[in-house]
mmCIF file of C-alpha atoms in Angstrom:
data_model
loop_
_atom_site.group_PDB
_atom_site.id
_atom_site.type_symbol
_atom_site.label_atom_id
_atom_site.label_comp_id
_atom_site.label_asym_id
_atom_site.label_seq_id
_atom_site.Cartn_x
_atom_site.Cartn_y
_atom_site.Cartn_z
ATOM 1 C CA UNK L 220 -0.145 -0.143 -0.052
ATOM 2 C CA UNK L 221 0.928 3.951 -0.407
ATOM 3 C CA UNK L 222 3.503 4.823 2.330
ATOM 4 C CA UNK L 223 4.586 8.073 2.676
ATOM 5 C CA UNK L 224 7.086 9.096 5.738
ATOM 6 C CA UNK L 225 8.348 12.540 6.381
ATOM 7 C CA UNK L 226 11.208 13.499 8.085
ATOM 8 C CA UNK L 227 13.496 16.424 8.985
ATOM 9 C CA UNK L 228 11.014 18.384 11.149
ATOM 10 C CA UNK L 229 12.170 20.340 14.470
ATOM 11 C CA UNK L 230 12.717 23.345 16.041
ATOM 12 C CA UNK L 231 14.311 26.351 14.411
ATOM 13 C CA UNK L 232 14.988 30.075 15.263
ATOM 14 C CA UNK L 233 13.050 32.780 13.395
ATOM 15 C CA UNK L 234 15.134 33.505 10.165
ATOM 16 C CA UNK L 235 16.371 30.035 10.171
ATOM 17 C CA UNK L 236 16.093 27.228 7.390
ATOM 18 C CA UNK L 237 14.935 23.622 7.676
ATOM 19 C CA UNK L 238 14.643 20.810 4.958
ATOM 20 C CA UNK L 239 11.932 18.234 5.129
ATOM 21 C CA UNK L 240 12.040 15.017 3.222
ATOM 22 C CA UNK L 241 9.338 12.502 2.133
ATOM 23 C CA UNK L 242 10.453 8.876 1.246
ATOM 24 C CA UNK L 243 7.487 7.089 -0.707
ATOM 25 C CA UNK L 244 6.955 3.614 -1.046
ATOM 26 C CA UNK L 245 4.198 1.268 -2.455
ATOM 27 C CA UNK L 246 3.438 3.002 -5.828
ATOM 28 C CA UNK L 247 5.353 4.259 -8.955
ATOM 29 C CA UNK L 248 6.641 7.582 -7.514
ATOM 30 C CA UNK L 249 7.608 8.924 -10.728
ATOM 31 C CA UNK L 250 4.054 8.680 -12.129
ATOM 32 C CA UNK L 251 2.687 11.192 -9.611
ATOM 33 C CA UNK L 252 2.473 14.774 -8.759
ATOM 34 C CA UNK L 253 3.287 15.417 -5.213
ATOM 35 C CA UNK L 254 2.542 18.018 -2.741
ATOM 36 C CA UNK L 255 3.079 19.643 0.511
ATOM 37 C CA UNK L 256 0.211 20.673 3.084
ATOM 38 C CA UNK L 257 0.667 22.622 6.509
ATOM 39 C CA UNK L 258 -1.620 22.724 9.484
ATOM 40 C CA UNK L 259 -0.708 25.169 12.138
ATOM 41 C CA UNK L 260 -1.783 24.281 15.573
ATOM 42 C CA UNK L 261 -5.459 24.354 16.005
ATOM 43 C CA UNK L 262 -5.931 25.660 12.673
ATOM 44 C CA UNK L 263 -7.205 24.327 9.214
ATOM 45 C CA UNK L 264 -5.377 22.839 6.157
ATOM 46 C CA UNK L 265 -3.119 25.045 3.954
ATOM 47 C CA UNK L 266 -1.865 23.864 0.453
ATOM 48 C CA UNK L 267 1.745 25.270 0.367
ATOM 49 C CA UNK L 268 3.348 23.631 -2.622
ATOM 50 C CA UNK L 269 3.160 20.689 -5.247
ATOM 51 C CA UNK L 270 5.522 19.243 -8.085
ATOM 52 C CA UNK L 271 4.968 17.510 -11.433
ATOM 53 C CA UNK L 272 6.231 13.849 -11.620
ATOM 54 C CA UNK L 273 8.933 14.987 -13.833
ATOM 55 C CA UNK L 274 10.081 17.953 -11.356
ATOM 56 C CA UNK L 275 8.626 20.601 -13.334
ATOM 57 C CA UNK L 276 5.094 22.078 -13.022
ATOM 58 C CA UNK L 277 5.860 23.674 -9.526
ATOM 59 C CA UNK L 278 3.473 25.865 -7.899
ATOM 60 C CA UNK L 279 3.664 27.251 -4.563
ATOM 61 C CA UNK L 280 1.155 29.207 -2.223
ATOM 62 C CA UNK L 281 1.593 32.987 -1.862
ATOM 63 C CA UNK L 282 2.451 32.535 1.793
ATOM 64 C CA UNK L 283 5.692 30.423 0.825
ATOM 65 C CA UNK L 284 6.598 31.860 -2.503
ATOM 66 C CA UNK L 285 10.276 32.902 -2.841
ATOM 67 C CA UNK L 286 11.217 31.381 0.555
ATOM 68 C CA UNK L 287 10.333 27.630 0.323
ATOM 69 C CA UNK L 288 11.346 25.478 -2.588
ATOM 70 C CA UNK L 289 10.072 22.018 -3.679
ATOM 71 C CA UNK L 290 12.031 19.170 -5.422
ATOM 72 C CA UNK L 291 11.946 15.636 -6.083
ATOM 73 C CA UNK L 292 14.301 12.702 -6.836
ATOM 74 C CA UNK L 293 12.625 10.015 -8.836
ATOM 75 C CA UNK L 294 15.459 7.690 -8.730
ATOM 76 C CA UNK L 295 15.460 7.826 -4.718
ATOM 77 C CA UNK L 296 11.498 7.955 -4.484
ATOM 78 C CA UNK L 297 11.590 11.173 -2.434
ATOM 79 C CA UNK L 298 10.446 14.741 -2.293
ATOM 80 C CA UNK L 299 11.956 17.516 -0.301
ATOM 81 C CA UNK L 300 10.852 21.071 0.810
ATOM 82 C CA UNK L 301 13.527 23.516 1.609
ATOM 83 C CA UNK L 302 12.368 26.165 3.900
ATOM 84 C CA UNK L 303 14.006 29.522 4.169
ATOM 85 C CA UNK L 304 13.602 32.519 6.139
ATOM 86 C CA UNK L 305 11.041 30.960 8.420
ATOM 87 C CA UNK L 306 8.976 32.840 10.935
ATOM 88 C CA UNK L 307 6.635 31.941 13.791
ATOM 89 C CA UNK L 308 3.706 31.763 11.298
ATOM 90 C CA UNK L 309 5.623 28.726 9.538
ATOM 91 C CA UNK L 310 5.034 26.660 12.781
ATOM 92 C CA UNK L 311 2.850 23.664 11.564
ATOM 93 C CA UNK L 312 2.663 20.062 11.000
ATOM 94 C CA UNK L 313 3.857 19.413 7.451
ATOM 95 C CA UNK L 314 2.175 16.829 5.603
ATOM 96 C CA UNK L 315 3.532 15.190 2.475
ATOM 97 C CA UNK L 316 0.810 14.045 0.067
ATOM 98 C CA UNK L 317 0.328 12.361 -3.361
ATOM 99 C CA UNK L 318 -1.683 13.931 -5.728
ATOM 100 C CA UNK L 319 -4.448 12.008 -7.514
ATOM 101 C CA UNK L 320 -3.797 10.344 -11.073
ATOM 102 C CA UNK L 321 -5.215 11.776 -14.028
ATOM 103 C CA UNK L 322 -5.611 15.060 -15.574
ATOM 104 C CA UNK L 323 -6.544 18.317 -13.335
ATOM 105 C CA UNK L 324 -7.018 15.715 -10.436
ATOM 106 C CA UNK L 325 -5.103 18.199 -7.703
ATOM 107 C CA UNK L 326 -6.556 16.463 -4.729
ATOM 108 C CA UNK L 327 -4.593 14.583 -2.370
ATOM 109 C CA UNK L 328 -5.490 10.910 -2.235
ATOM 110 C CA UNK L 329 -2.641 9.743 0.462
ATOM 111 C CA UNK L 330 -1.056 11.660 3.026
ATOM 112 C CA UNK L 331 1.951 10.940 5.436
ATOM 113 C CA UNK L 332 2.108 11.093 8.929
ATOM 114 C CA UNK L 333 3.328 14.544 9.296
ATOM 115 C CA UNK L 334 6.273 16.304 10.256
ATOM 116 C CA UNK L 335 6.030 18.793 13.137
ATOM 117 C CA UNK L 336 7.956 22.207 12.366
ATOM 118 C CA UNK L 337 8.221 24.652 15.433
ATOM 119 C CA UNK L 338 9.715 28.055 14.561
ATOM 120 C CA UNK L 339 10.905 30.011 18.038
ATOM 121 C CA UNK L 340 13.576 31.529 19.659
ATOM 122 C CA UNK X 119 -8.051 34.259 -5.774
ATOM 123 C CA UNK X 120 -11.212 31.881 -5.470
ATOM 124 C CA UNK X 121 -12.243 31.579 -1.593
ATOM 125 C CA UNK X 122 -13.793 28.621 -0.173
ATOM 126 C CA UNK X 123 -16.166 29.106 2.391
ATOM 127 C CA UNK X 124 -17.591 26.091 4.646
ATOM 128 C CA UNK X 125 -20.701 26.240 6.722
ATOM 129 C CA UNK X 126 -21.506 25.625 9.586
ATOM 130 C CA UNK X 127 -18.015 25.758 11.215
ATOM 131 C CA UNK X 128 -19.092 23.297 13.716
ATOM 132 C CA UNK X 129 -22.329 21.063 14.193
ATOM 133 C CA UNK X 130 -23.789 18.738 16.736
ATOM 134 C CA UNK X 131 -25.992 15.837 15.892
ATOM 135 C CA UNK X 132 -27.118 12.651 17.043
ATOM 136 C CA UNK X 133 -26.042 9.147 15.791
ATOM 137 C CA UNK X 134 -28.327 8.028 12.976
ATOM 138 C CA UNK X 135 -28.799 11.719 11.738
ATOM 139 C CA UNK X 136 -28.499 13.145 8.452
ATOM 140 C CA UNK X 137 -25.697 15.524 8.375
ATOM 141 C CA UNK X 138 -25.120 18.136 5.576
ATOM 142 C CA UNK X 139 -21.989 20.478 5.207
ATOM 143 C CA UNK X 140 -21.880 23.202 2.675
ATOM 144 C CA UNK X 141 -18.915 24.355 0.759
ATOM 145 C CA UNK X 142 -19.277 27.697 -1.659
ATOM 146 C CA UNK X 143 -16.867 28.810 -3.788
ATOM 147 C CA UNK X 144 -16.446 32.436 -4.647
ATOM 148 C CA UNK X 145 -16.429 31.631 -8.174
ATOM 149 C CA UNK X 146 -17.410 28.857 -10.387
ATOM 150 C CA UNK X 147 -14.914 25.803 -10.135
ATOM 151 C CA UNK X 148 -17.030 23.184 -12.296
ATOM 152 C CA UNK X 149 -16.801 19.949 -10.349
ATOM 153 C CA UNK X 150 -13.143 20.216 -9.230
ATOM 154 C CA UNK X 151 -13.946 19.723 -5.378
ATOM 155 C CA UNK X 152 -12.634 17.178 -2.720
ATOM 156 C CA UNK X 153 -13.987 16.380 0.623
ATOM 157 C CA UNK X 154 -11.607 15.228 3.351
ATOM 158 C CA UNK X 155 -12.198 13.784 6.848
ATOM 159 C CA UNK X 156 -9.785 14.505 9.381
ATOM 160 C CA UNK X 157 -10.429 12.608 12.824
ATOM 161 C CA UNK X 158 -9.133 14.286 16.061
ATOM 162 C CA UNK X 159 -5.199 13.478 16.096
ATOM 163 C CA UNK X 160 -5.217 11.757 12.747
ATOM 164 C CA UNK X 161 -4.006 12.427 9.239
ATOM 165 C CA UNK X 162 -6.657 13.732 6.768
ATOM 166 C CA UNK X 163 -8.440 11.128 4.600
ATOM 167 C CA UNK X 164 -9.581 11.666 1.040
ATOM 168 C CA UNK X 165 -13.512 11.013 1.115
ATOM 169 C CA UNK X 166 -14.686 12.345 -2.206
ATOM 170 C CA UNK X 167 -13.379 13.713 -5.229
ATOM 171 C CA UNK X 168 -14.769 15.635 -8.422
ATOM 172 C CA UNK X 169 -17.487 16.658 -6.271
ATOM 173 C CA UNK X 170 -19.417 13.201 -6.074
ATOM 174 C CA UNK X 171 -17.193 10.278 -6.682
ATOM 175 C CA UNK X 172 -16.798 8.082 -3.489
ATOM 176 C CA UNK X 173 -12.873 7.444 -2.865
ATOM 177 C CA UNK X 174 -12.257 3.615 -2.525
ATOM 178 C CA UNK X 175 -13.170 2.385 0.886
ATOM 179 C CA UNK X 176 -15.232 5.134 2.158
ATOM 180 C CA UNK X 177 -18.484 4.200 3.603
ATOM 181 C CA UNK X 178 -21.488 4.620 1.285
ATOM 182 C CA UNK X 179 -23.356 6.718 3.901
ATOM 183 C CA UNK X 180 -20.930 9.719 2.606
ATOM 184 C CA UNK X 181 -22.120 11.411 -0.448
ATOM 185 C CA UNK X 182 -21.164 14.649 -2.186
ATOM 186 C CA UNK X 183 -23.150 16.948 -4.826
ATOM 187 C CA UNK X 184 -23.034 20.002 -6.507
ATOM 188 C CA UNK X 185 -21.075 21.972 -9.283
ATOM 189 C CA UNK X 186 -20.151 25.650 -9.945
ATOM 190 C CA UNK X 187 -20.229 27.121 -6.786
ATOM 191 C CA UNK X 188 -22.363 25.236 -4.338
ATOM 192 C CA UNK X 189 -21.217 21.911 -3.059
ATOM 193 C CA UNK X 190 -22.685 19.658 -0.193
ATOM 194 C CA UNK X 191 -21.133 16.460 1.953
ATOM 195 C CA UNK X 192 -23.704 14.441 3.185
ATOM 196 C CA UNK X 193 -23.385 11.806 5.886
ATOM 197 C CA UNK X 194 -26.462 9.723 5.964
ATOM 198 C CA UNK X 195 -26.886 8.068 9.361
ATOM 199 C CA UNK X 196 -24.283 9.667 11.605
ATOM 200 C CA UNK X 197 -22.034 7.116 13.318
ATOM 201 C CA UNK X 198 -19.899 7.740 16.380
ATOM 202 C CA UNK X 199 -16.647 7.037 14.247
ATOM 203 C CA UNK X 200 -17.823 10.046 11.883
ATOM 204 C CA UNK X 201 -16.810 12.580 14.618
ATOM 205 C CA UNK X 202 -13.962 14.468 12.675
ATOM 206 C CA UNK X 203 -13.121 17.837 11.154
ATOM 207 C CA UNK X 204 -14.380 17.839 7.325
ATOM 208 C CA UNK X 205 -12.675 19.959 4.628
ATOM 209 C CA UNK X 206 -13.538 21.025 1.355
ATOM 210 C CA UNK X 207 -10.595 21.514 -1.440
ATOM 211 C CA UNK X 208 -11.109 23.229 -4.791
ATOM 212 C CA UNK X 209 -8.502 22.256 -7.464
ATOM 213 C CA UNK X 210 -9.898 23.769 -10.648
ATOM 214 C CA UNK X 211 -6.409 25.386 -11.230
ATOM 215 C CA UNK X 212 -3.009 24.068 -10.511
ATOM 216 C CA UNK X 213 -2.056 27.725 -9.094
ATOM 217 C CA UNK X 214 -3.911 27.364 -6.053
ATOM 218 C CA UNK X 215 -5.311 24.503 -4.244
ATOM 219 C CA UNK X 216 -7.550 26.236 -1.520
ATOM 220 C CA UNK X 217 -8.994 24.443 1.387
ATOM 221 C CA UNK X 218 -12.171 25.372 3.190
ATOM 222 C CA UNK X 219 -11.771 26.403 6.982
ATOM 223 C CA UNK X 220 -13.596 23.122 7.977
ATOM 224 C CA UNK X 221 -16.572 21.842 9.944
ATOM 225 C CA UNK X 222 -16.264 20.194 13.090
ATOM 226 C CA UNK X 223 -18.849 17.378 13.506
ATOM 227 C CA UNK X 224 -19.673 16.278 16.927
ATOM 228 C CA UNK X 225 -22.025 13.864 18.570
ATOM 229 C CA UNK X 226 -24.945 15.107 20.413
#
C-alpha cells in the first residue's frame, strides 16, 4: 500500500532554514505529482506547494513563494521541501501527500503522518 | 483568488441523523472539489473527489453533490466514528489549491 514518511522536522529559530524530506513506497513514484500541505496548531489545512511527476510544473502558495523550494528525486523515490527565512507563522505540521492520478486531479489521495516544525527563539 | 467558505463551522448531531455540510466557492469551479475527513489527532483522509465520486473504501453513507459554486457533503445516518473535522478543497487550477476552513462534527 502507499506509504509516505516525512522526516526533518524540528525546532528552528526565526530566520532560520529547515529541509523536510518525504520517502515514498508502495506505488510508482515517478508517475505521480506530489505536494506539501501544512496545518498550524488548532487551525485548518493549507496547501503550500506541489511538483509535477518529472520535477517541473511547480506551484507555490503565496504565503511561501520565494522562501520555500520543492524538489524531488525519482530515482530515490523522495521529495523535499527546503524552507528558508522561517517565521513563527510557519509553525505547523507539514504533510507530504500524493496528488491523484489523471488530468486536473489536484486532490490529495494519500498523506504521510506529518512532520512537526516549530519556529521559535 | 477563489475563496472557499464552509458552513457551518461546527455542528452537533445525534447518532443516526442526516448531516449536511456546505462548501461555497467565490467563483465557479465546475466539479473540481474534494472532501476530506480529519479525525482528532489523525491524518486527513480523502473522502470524495470530483464533487461526487466516493474514494475507494469510504462508507456509502458519505455522499457529495454540487457543481459551479455550491457543494454539499452529506453523511446519512451519522455514526460515532464520523466525529471529525471535514474540509473541502478546490482544484480547478493548479496555481491555487485552496481548502475551506473546516466543519467540526460532534455527537450530541
